[in-house]
């Protein structure tokens, strides 16, 4: 091992790379990490963190209105984009420093620059060459905007956080969670938002009842939702951008945000110099140990095209470091990964959708609850919460929980533990609720809504 400069060379200091580097160094490995853009990667700089900060900003708008019937008086405050953007920038800069300190504290060496594979044990950063026993590719993903007339006028999630001017009229293209979240953010901040999706209903992969409820609530909240439509062209005009749609209508907007997908970040990585194989989807193929087809090279996180979430990249990094440097077997358990969509109200979900559960387990019992949140009985806001439990009839095990309502993400984390523990519906029913909360509804859904 000591013949190489390092035991581990990590390419990319994002969620997965930083965690793998720190843990491997903690096991005594000599570690270097190359990063060419920003410490903390997508999540910290142009993903989860700035997104959630903007979600908080967006939710104030409606809360000011909600407060009136609770006795709060006064004019509605005015939103200033530059204030939000610049406070966000300062917070991200603080986090970048923390990530740098985490690496130096762990005695992992940070190398500033874009890394390129030279051979199975050598990485180049600029003119410098480094050798390592093992190399980890954790280069994440990058937004992909398809080519069409005027596509160069569209922006991606990378740019939207730092726009010089607030886009008062915004078209968002895409139906995944990122598109849905940005629609909620800019709608909440006061923009006129149109969300365009080429399929019949957005949030593919989520439970169908939840998707239908989300479409209804998001439309009520003011987003102009348009399904079965796509963009043909974008044309610059004197007053903004004209978006020509496949249904022969047009939209006049200030910006067009494309959130239609991300691709593995492999550009200039030097993969042609090693035997790493790439899948049809353009992601790096790995085995259960995160090993590529080149035995000394590993990959994890978004670049492998698995479940593209920060906690998954972190879990993979910990598993990798434990196994390769700690001598501990620790496979990642991908079952029952909870997730949230920070739209308004939030979505939280864990486990199987109804359709997936039926295919996997057979006959089901389904429980559903929809209600107006207690707060809005007074605020007057027209918003309804949705909750659904999917239960395997044979075992009584709860195999899916889906919610759209305030704090759904927070609530679902605890439900995820119960589902992973194999909780039955009887156990949910015998659990005493916390009153008055929305969450207690999960333990008081007595009536079967539908069953097979
Ligand atoms: C808008 C948005 C919102 C999101 N919201 C959430 C959320 O709420 N919750 C959640 O769990 N996940 C969220 N995600 C997903 C999450 O950000 C990713 O799953 C996570 O960051 C993946 O981590 P990673 O380590 O694989 O890659 P990344 O975090 O992307 O890190 C890769 C790093 O590698 C660097 N790099 C790339 N190539 C090279 C090279 N050749 N040399 C040197 N450095 C290189 C990059 O600059 C980057 O810093 C969001 C993503 C986006 C885009």
Coordinates of C-alpha atoms and ligand atoms in Angstrom, one line a residue:
X1 CA 0.0 0.0 0.0
X2 CA 2.7 2.4 1.0
X3 CA 4.1 2.5 -2.6
X4 CA 1.3 4.9 -3.5
X5 CA 1.0 8.5 -2.5
X6 CA -2.3 7.8 -0.8
X7 CA -4.4 4.8 0.3
X8 CA -7.5 6.5 -1.1
X9 CA -8.0 9.3 -3.6
X10 CA -11.5 10.7 -3.7
X11 CA -12.8 12.6 -6.7
X12 CA -15.5 15.0 -5.7
X13 CA -16.1 16.6 -2.2
X14 CA -19.8 16.3 -2.2
X15 CA -22.1 14.5 0.2
X16 CA -20.6 11.0 -0.6
X17 CA -17.0 12.1 -1.2
X18 CA -16.5 14.0 2.0
X19 CA -18.1 11.4 4.1
X20 CA -16.0 8.6 2.6
X21 CA -12.8 10.6 2.9
X22 CA -13.5 11.5 6.6
X23 CA -14.4 8.0 7.6
X24 CA -11.5 6.3 5.7
X25 CA -9.1 8.8 7.2
X26 CA -10.7 8.0 10.6
X27 CA -9.7 4.4 10.0
X28 CA -6.1 5.5 9.5
X29 CA -6.0 5.7 5.7
X30 CA -4.0 8.3 4.0
X31 CA -6.6 10.2 2.0
X32 CA -6.7 13.0 -0.6
X33 CA -9.9 14.6 -2.0
X34 CA -10.0 16.6 -5.2
X35 CA -12.8 19.2 -5.7
X36 CA -13.0 21.6 -8.6
X37 CA -16.1 23.7 -7.8
X38 CA -17.5 23.8 -4.3
X39 CA -17.1 22.0 -1.0
X40 CA -20.2 20.1 0.0
X41 CA -21.2 19.4 -3.6
X42 CA -24.7 19.7 -5.0
X43 CA -26.6 19.3 -1.7
X44 CA -24.9 22.2 0.1
X45 CA -24.4 24.5 -2.9
X46 CA -27.2 24.1 -5.4
X47 CA -29.4 21.4 -3.9
X48 CA -31.1 20.4 -0.6
X49 CA -29.7 23.3 1.6
X50 CA -30.4 26.4 -0.6
X51 CA -33.6 24.8 -1.7
X52 CA -34.9 24.3 1.8
X53 CA -33.8 27.9 2.8
X54 CA -35.9 29.2 -0.2
X55 CA -38.8 27.0 0.9
X56 CA -38.8 28.7 4.3
X57 CA -38.8 32.0 2.5
X58 CA -41.7 31.0 0.3
X59 CA -43.8 29.8 3.2
X60 CA -43.8 33.1 5.0
X61 CA -45.9 34.7 2.3
X62 CA -49.0 32.6 3.1
X63 CA -48.3 32.7 6.8
X64 CA -48.6 36.4 6.9
X65 CA -52.1 36.1 5.4
X66 CA -52.9 33.1 7.7
X67 CA -52.2 35.2 10.8
X68 CA -55.0 37.8 10.2
X69 CA -57.8 35.7 11.6
X70 CA -55.6 34.9 14.5
X71 CA -55.6 38.6 15.4
X72 CA -52.5 39.9 13.7
X73 CA -52.9 43.2 11.9
X74 CA -50.8 45.3 9.6
X75 CA -49.8 45.5 6.0
X76 CA -48.4 42.5 4.2
X77 CA -44.6 42.7 4.1
X78 CA -42.9 43.0 0.7
X79 CA -40.5 40.4 -0.5
X80 CA -36.9 41.3 -1.5
X81 CA -35.1 38.7 -3.6
X82 CA -31.6 40.2 -3.2
X83 CA -31.9 39.9 0.6
X84 CA -32.9 36.2 0.5
X85 CA -30.3 35.4 -2.2
X86 CA -27.4 37.2 -0.3
X87 CA -28.3 35.7 3.1
X88 CA -28.4 32.3 1.4
X89 CA -25.0 33.0 -0.1
X90 CA -23.5 33.9 3.3
X91 CA -24.9 30.7 4.8
X92 CA -23.5 28.5 2.0
X93 CA -20.1 30.1 2.4
X94 CA -20.2 29.3 6.1
X95 CA -21.1 25.7 5.3
X96 CA -18.3 25.5 2.7
X97 CA -15.8 26.5 5.4
X98 CA -17.2 23.9 7.8
X99 CA -16.8 21.2 5.1
X100 CA -13.2 22.3 4.6
X101 CA -12.6 22.1 8.4
X102 CA -14.2 18.7 8.6
X103 CA -11.7 17.4 6.0
X104 CA -8.7 19.0 7.5
X105 CA -9.8 17.9 11.0
X106 CA -9.9 14.3 9.7
X107 CA -6.5 14.8 8.2
X108 CA -7.7 14.3 4.6
X109 CA -5.8 16.4 2.2
X110 CA -7.9 18.7 0.0
X111 CA -6.7 19.2 -3.6
X112 CA -8.2 22.1 -5.4
X113 CA -9.0 21.4 -9.1
X114 CA -10.6 19.1 -11.6
X115 CA -9.4 15.5 -11.3
X116 CA -8.8 13.2 -14.3
X117 CA -8.1 9.5 -14.2
X118 CA -4.7 8.6 -15.8
X119 CA -4.7 4.9 -15.1
X120 CA -6.2 2.5 -12.5
X121 CA -4.0 4.0 -9.7
X122 CA -3.2 7.5 -10.9
X123 CA -5.1 10.7 -10.9
X124 CA -4.1 14.0 -12.5
X125 CA -5.1 17.4 -11.2
X126 CA -3.7 20.1 -13.5
X127 CA -0.1 19.2 -14.0
X128 CA 0.2 17.2 -10.8
X129 CA 0.0 13.4 -10.7
X130 CA -1.1 11.5 -7.6
X131 CA -1.1 7.7 -7.1
X132 CA -3.5 5.8 -4.8
X133 CA -4.2 2.2 -3.9
X134 CA -7.9 2.9 -4.3
X135 CA -9.7 5.6 -6.2
X136 CA -13.3 6.7 -5.4
X137 CA -15.4 8.5 -8.0
X138 CA -18.0 10.6 -6.2
X139 CA -18.6 13.3 -8.8
X140 CA -22.4 13.4 -8.6
X141 CA -24.7 14.6 -11.3
X142 CA -25.3 17.6 -13.4
X143 CA -28.6 19.1 -14.8
X144 CA -29.4 18.2 -18.3
X145 CA -31.3 20.5 -20.7
X146 CA -32.4 18.8 -23.9
X147 CA -31.5 20.6 -27.2
X148 CA -34.3 22.4 -29.0
X149 CA -34.7 25.8 -30.6
X150 CA -33.9 28.4 -27.9
X151 CA -32.8 25.8 -25.3
X152 CA -29.7 27.9 -24.6
X153 CA -32.1 30.5 -23.1
X154 CA -33.3 28.1 -20.4
X155 CA -31.7 27.9 -17.0
X156 CA -31.2 24.9 -14.7
X157 CA -31.4 24.5 -10.9
X158 CA -27.7 25.4 -10.8
X159 CA -28.5 29.0 -11.9
X160 CA -31.9 29.7 -10.4
X161 CA -30.7 30.3 -6.9
X162 CA -28.5 33.2 -7.8
X163 CA -30.5 35.1 -10.5
X164 CA -29.7 38.8 -10.6
X165 CA -33.4 39.7 -10.9
X166 CA -36.4 38.0 -9.4
X167 CA -38.3 36.3 -12.2
X168 CA -41.8 37.7 -11.8
X169 CA -43.1 35.3 -14.5
X170 CA -41.5 31.8 -14.5
X171 CA -42.1 28.7 -16.6
X172 CA -40.8 25.5 -15.0
X173 CA -40.5 22.4 -17.2
X174 CA -40.5 19.0 -15.6
X175 CA -42.6 16.8 -13.4
X176 CA -40.1 15.4 -10.9
X177 CA -39.7 16.6 -7.3
X178 CA -37.2 19.3 -8.1
X179 CA -39.6 20.9 -10.6
X180 CA -42.4 20.7 -8.1
X181 CA -40.4 22.2 -5.4
X182 CA -39.2 25.2 -7.4
X183 CA -42.8 25.8 -8.6
X184 CA -43.8 26.0 -4.9
X185 CA -40.8 28.3 -4.0
X186 CA -41.4 30.8 -6.7
X187 CA -45.2 30.7 -6.4
X188 CA -44.8 31.4 -2.7
X189 CA -42.3 34.2 -3.3
X190 CA -44.9 35.9 -5.5
X191 CA -44.0 35.0 -9.0
X192 CA -46.6 33.9 -11.6
X193 CA -45.5 30.3 -12.1
X194 CA -46.5 27.9 -14.9
X195 CA -45.3 24.3 -14.5
X196 CA -45.3 22.3 -17.7
X197 CA -45.0 18.5 -17.8
X198 CA -45.2 16.3 -20.8
X199 CA -47.0 13.4 -19.1
X200 CA -50.6 13.2 -17.8
X201 CA -49.6 13.7 -14.1
X202 CA -46.5 14.8 -12.4
X203 CA -44.4 13.1 -9.6
X204 CA -44.1 9.8 -11.4
X205 CA -43.0 7.0 -9.0
X206 CA -45.1 8.4 -6.1
X207 CA -48.4 6.9 -5.0
X208 CA -51.1 7.7 -7.5
X209 CA -53.6 9.0 -4.9
X210 CA -50.9 11.2 -3.5
X211 CA -50.1 12.5 -6.9
X212 CA -53.7 13.4 -7.7
X213 CA -54.1 15.1 -4.3
X214 CA -50.8 17.0 -4.9
X215 CA -52.0 18.2 -8.3
X216 CA -55.2 19.5 -6.8
X217 CA -53.5 21.3 -3.8
X218 CA -50.7 22.8 -5.9
X219 CA -53.1 24.1 -8.5
X220 CA -55.2 25.6 -5.6
X221 CA -52.1 27.3 -4.2
X222 CA -51.8 29.3 -7.4
X223 CA -49.4 27.4 -9.7
X224 CA -50.6 27.2 -13.3
X225 CA -50.2 23.4 -13.7
X226 CA -50.2 22.2 -17.3
X227 CA -49.9 18.5 -18.1
X228 CA -49.5 16.7 -21.5
X229 CA -47.6 19.6 -22.9
X230 CA -44.0 20.3 -23.8
X231 CA -41.9 23.2 -25.0
X232 CA -41.2 23.5 -28.7
X233 CA -39.1 26.6 -28.7
X234 CA -38.0 29.6 -26.7
X235 CA -37.7 33.0 -28.3
X236 CA -36.2 36.1 -26.8
X237 CA -38.5 39.1 -27.1
X238 CA -38.1 42.8 -26.0
X239 CA -40.0 42.1 -22.8
X240 CA -38.7 38.6 -21.9
X241 CA -39.0 35.1 -23.3
X242 CA -41.8 33.6 -25.3
X243 CA -42.3 29.9 -24.8
X244 CA -44.0 28.1 -27.7
X245 CA -45.8 24.9 -26.5
X246 CA -46.8 21.7 -28.2
X247 CA -50.5 22.6 -27.6
X248 CA -49.9 25.7 -29.8
X249 CA -50.3 28.1 -27.0
X250 CA -47.5 30.5 -25.9
X251 CA -46.3 31.8 -22.5
X252 CA -44.6 35.1 -21.9
X253 CA -42.1 34.8 -19.0
X254 CA -38.9 36.2 -17.6
X255 CA -37.2 32.9 -17.2
X256 CA -37.6 29.2 -18.2
X257 CA -36.3 26.7 -15.6
X258 CA -35.6 23.3 -17.0
X259 CA -35.8 20.5 -14.3
X260 CA -36.2 17.5 -16.6
X261 CA -33.4 15.4 -15.3
X262 CA -29.8 15.1 -14.3
X263 CA -26.9 13.2 -15.8
X264 CA -23.9 11.6 -14.2
X265 CA -21.0 14.0 -14.0
X266 CA -18.4 12.2 -16.0
X267 CA -17.1 14.9 -18.3
X268 CA -13.3 15.1 -18.6
X269 CA -12.9 12.3 -16.0
X270 CA -10.6 10.3 -18.1
X271 CA -12.7 7.2 -18.1
X272 CA -11.2 6.2 -21.4
X273 CA -8.0 5.5 -19.6
X274 CA -9.4 2.8 -17.3
X275 CA -11.8 -0.2 -17.6
X276 CA -14.8 1.4 -15.8
X277 CA -18.0 0.4 -17.5
X278 CA -20.9 2.8 -18.0
X279 CA -24.6 1.8 -18.1
X280 CA -27.0 2.6 -20.9
X281 CA -28.2 5.5 -18.7
X282 CA -24.7 6.9 -18.7
X283 CA -24.0 6.1 -15.0
X284 CA -21.1 4.2 -13.6
X285 CA -21.8 0.5 -13.0
X286 CA -20.8 -0.8 -9.6
X287 CA -21.3 -4.0 -7.6
X288 CA -22.6 -4.2 -4.0
X289 CA -19.2 -3.1 -2.7
X290 CA -19.3 0.0 -5.0
X291 CA -16.5 -1.5 -7.0
X292 CA -16.4 -0.7 -10.7
X293 CA -15.2 -3.1 -13.3
X294 CA -11.7 -1.7 -12.7
X295 CA -10.9 -3.4 -9.3
X296 CA -9.0 -0.4 -7.8
X297 CA -11.7 2.1 -8.7
X298 CA -15.0 2.6 -6.8
X299 CA -17.9 4.9 -7.3
X300 CA -21.0 5.9 -5.2
X301 CA -23.7 8.5 -4.9
X302 CA -25.5 10.1 -7.8
X303 CA -22.8 9.2 -10.3
X304 CA -23.9 5.6 -10.1
X305 CA -27.5 6.5 -10.8
X306 CA -29.1 4.8 -7.8
X307 CA -31.5 6.7 -5.5
X308 CA -30.3 10.2 -5.9
X309 CA -30.6 11.5 -2.3
X310 CA -28.0 12.9 0.1
X311 CA -28.6 10.4 2.9
X312 CA -28.3 7.6 0.4
X313 CA -24.9 8.9 -0.8
X314 CA -23.8 9.2 2.9
X315 CA -24.9 5.7 3.7
X316 CA -23.0 4.3 0.7
X317 CA -19.9 6.3 1.6
X318 CA -20.0 4.9 5.2
X319 CA -20.5 1.4 3.9
X320 CA -17.6 1.8 1.5
X321 CA -15.2 3.2 4.1
X322 CA -16.1 0.6 6.7
X323 CA -15.6 -2.2 4.3
X324 CA -12.5 -1.0 2.5
X325 CA -10.6 0.6 5.4
X326 CA -12.3 -0.5 8.6
X327 CA -12.6 -4.2 7.9
X328 CA -16.3 -4.2 8.7
X329 CA -19.0 -5.6 6.5
X330 CA -21.9 -3.2 6.3
X331 CA -24.2 -3.4 3.3
X332 CA -26.5 -0.5 2.6
X333 CA -30.2 -1.4 3.2
X334 CA -32.2 0.3 0.5
X335 CA -35.6 -0.8 1.8
X336 CA -38.0 1.8 3.1
X337 CA -36.0 4.9 2.3
X338 CA -38.2 7.8 3.3
X339 CA -38.3 11.0 1.2
X340 CA -39.9 14.4 1.1
X341 CA -41.0 16.9 -1.5
X342 CA -40.9 20.3 -0.1
X343 CA -43.8 21.7 -2.0
X344 CA -46.7 23.5 -0.2
X345 CA -47.9 21.6 1.7
X346 CA -45.1 19.2 2.0
X347 CA -45.1 15.6 0.8
X348 CA -43.6 12.8 2.9
X349 CA -43.5 9.2 1.8
X350 CA -42.0 5.9 2.8
X351 CA -42.3 2.4 1.5
X352 CA -44.4 1.0 -1.4
X353 CA -47.0 2.8 -3.4
X354 CA -50.3 1.0 -3.7
X355 CA -49.4 -0.4 -7.1
X356 CA -46.0 -1.5 -6.1
X357 CA -47.3 -3.1 -2.9
X358 CA -50.0 -5.0 -4.8
X359 CA -47.4 -6.3 -7.3
X360 CA -45.1 -7.4 -4.5
X361 CA -47.4 -8.6 -1.7
X362 CA -50.8 -9.3 -3.3
X363 CA -54.1 -8.3 -1.7
X364 CA -54.0 -5.0 0.3
X365 CA -56.0 -3.0 2.7
X366 CA -55.9 0.7 2.2
X367 CA -56.6 3.4 4.7
X368 CA -57.0 7.1 3.8
X369 CA -57.7 10.3 5.6
X370 CA -58.2 13.8 4.2
X371 CA -59.0 16.8 6.3
X372 CA -58.5 20.5 6.7
X373 CA -55.5 21.2 9.1
X374 CA -56.7 22.6 12.4
X375 CA -54.7 25.8 11.8
X376 CA -56.7 26.5 8.6
X377 CA -60.1 26.2 10.3
X378 CA -59.3 29.7 11.6
X379 CA -56.8 31.0 9.0
X380 CA -59.3 30.3 6.2
X381 CA -56.7 28.9 3.9
X382 CA -58.2 26.4 1.4
X383 CA -55.8 23.5 1.9
X384 CA -56.4 19.8 2.7
X385 CA -54.1 17.2 4.2
X386 CA -53.9 13.7 2.7
X387 CA -52.7 10.6 4.4
X388 CA -52.7 7.0 3.2
X389 CA -51.5 3.7 4.7
X390 CA -50.9 0.7 2.5
X391 CA -51.3 -2.6 4.4
X392 CA -50.4 -6.1 3.3
X393 CA -53.6 -8.1 4.0
X394 CA -51.9 -11.4 4.6
X395 CA -49.4 -10.2 7.3
X396 CA -51.2 -6.9 8.4
X397 CA -47.8 -5.2 7.9
X398 CA -47.9 -1.5 7.0
X399 CA -45.8 -1.4 3.8
X400 CA -46.4 2.1 2.6
X401 CA -47.2 5.5 4.2
X402 CA -47.9 8.6 2.1
X403 CA -48.8 12.1 3.2
X404 CA -49.3 15.6 1.9
X405 CA -49.7 18.1 4.6
X406 CA -47.8 20.5 6.9
X407 CA -44.5 18.9 8.2
X408 CA -45.1 15.7 6.2
X409 CA -41.3 15.3 5.9
X410 CA -40.8 15.6 9.6
X411 CA -43.6 13.2 10.4
X412 CA -42.5 10.6 7.9
X413 CA -39.0 10.1 9.4
X414 CA -40.5 8.5 12.5
X415 CA -43.0 6.4 10.5
X416 CA -40.1 5.1 8.4
X417 CA -38.6 3.6 11.5
X418 CA -41.9 1.8 12.3
X419 CA -42.1 0.5 8.7
X420 CA -38.5 -0.7 8.8
X421 CA -39.2 -2.5 12.1
X422 CA -42.1 -4.3 10.4
X423 CA -44.9 -2.6 12.3
X424 CA -48.4 -4.1 11.6
X425 CA -51.6 -2.0 11.3
X426 CA -52.6 -3.5 14.7
X427 CA -49.5 -1.9 16.2
X428 CA -50.2 1.4 14.6
X429 CA -53.8 1.2 16.0
X430 CA -52.6 0.4 19.5
X431 CA -50.2 3.3 19.5
X432 CA -51.6 6.2 21.4
X433 CA -51.7 9.5 19.4
X434 CA -50.3 12.9 20.3
X435 CA -53.2 15.3 20.4
X436 CA -53.9 17.6 18.7
X437 CA -51.6 16.9 15.8
X438 CA -52.0 15.8 12.2
X439 CA -49.6 13.0 12.8
X440 CA -52.0 11.3 15.3
X441 CA -54.2 10.5 12.3
X442 CA -51.7 7.8 11.3
X443 CA -52.6 5.8 14.4
X444 CA -56.4 6.5 14.3
X445 CA -57.3 5.4 10.8
X446 CA -59.8 2.7 11.8
X447 CA -62.0 2.4 8.7
X448 CA -60.8 0.4 5.7
X449 CA -61.0 2.7 2.7
X450 CA -60.6 0.0 0.1
X451 CA -59.5 -3.6 0.1
X452 CA -58.7 -6.3 -2.4
Ligands
LIG1 C1 -32.2 21.2 -6.7 C2 -31.8 20.0 -5.9 C3 -32.4 19.7 -4.7 C4 -32.1 18.6 -4.0 N1 -32.8 18.3 -2.8 C5 -32.5 17.3 -2.1 C6 -33.2 17.0 -0.9 O1 -34.0 17.8 -0.4 N2 -32.8 15.9 -0.2 C7 -31.9 15.0 -0.6 O2 -31.7 14.0 0.1 N3 -31.3 15.2 -1.8 C8 -31.6 16.3 -2.6 N4 -30.9 16.5 -3.8 C9 -30.0 15.5 -4.3 C10 -28.6 15.6 -3.6 O3 -28.1 16.9 -3.7 C11 -27.7 14.5 -4.2 O4 -28.3 13.3 -4.2 C12 -26.3 14.5 -3.5 O5 -25.7 15.7 -3.5 C13 -25.4 13.4 -4.2 O6 -24.2 13.4 -3.6 P1 -22.9 13.0 -4.4 O7 -21.8 12.9 -3.4 O8 -23.2 11.8 -5.2 O9 -22.6 14.1 -5.4 P2 -22.5 15.7 -5.3 O10 -23.0 16.2 -4.0 O11 -23.1 16.3 -6.5 O12 -20.9 16.0 -5.2 C14 -20.1 15.8 -6.4 C15 -18.9 16.7 -6.3 O13 -17.9 16.3 -7.2 C16 -17.3 17.5 -7.8 N5 -16.7 17.1 -9.0 C17 -17.3 16.6 -10.1 N6 -16.4 16.2 -11.1 C18 -15.2 16.4 -10.5 C19 -13.9 16.2 -11.0 N7 -13.6 15.7 -12.2 N8 -12.8 16.6 -10.2 C20 -13.1 17.2 -9.0 N9 -14.3 17.4 -8.5 C21 -15.4 17.0 -9.3 C22 -18.5 18.4 -7.9 O14 -18.1 19.8 -8.1 C23 -19.3 18.2 -6.6 O15 -18.8 19.0 -5.6 C24 -31.2 17.6 -4.5 C25 -30.6 17.9 -5.7 C26 -30.9 19.0 -6.4 C27 -30.2 19.3 -7.7

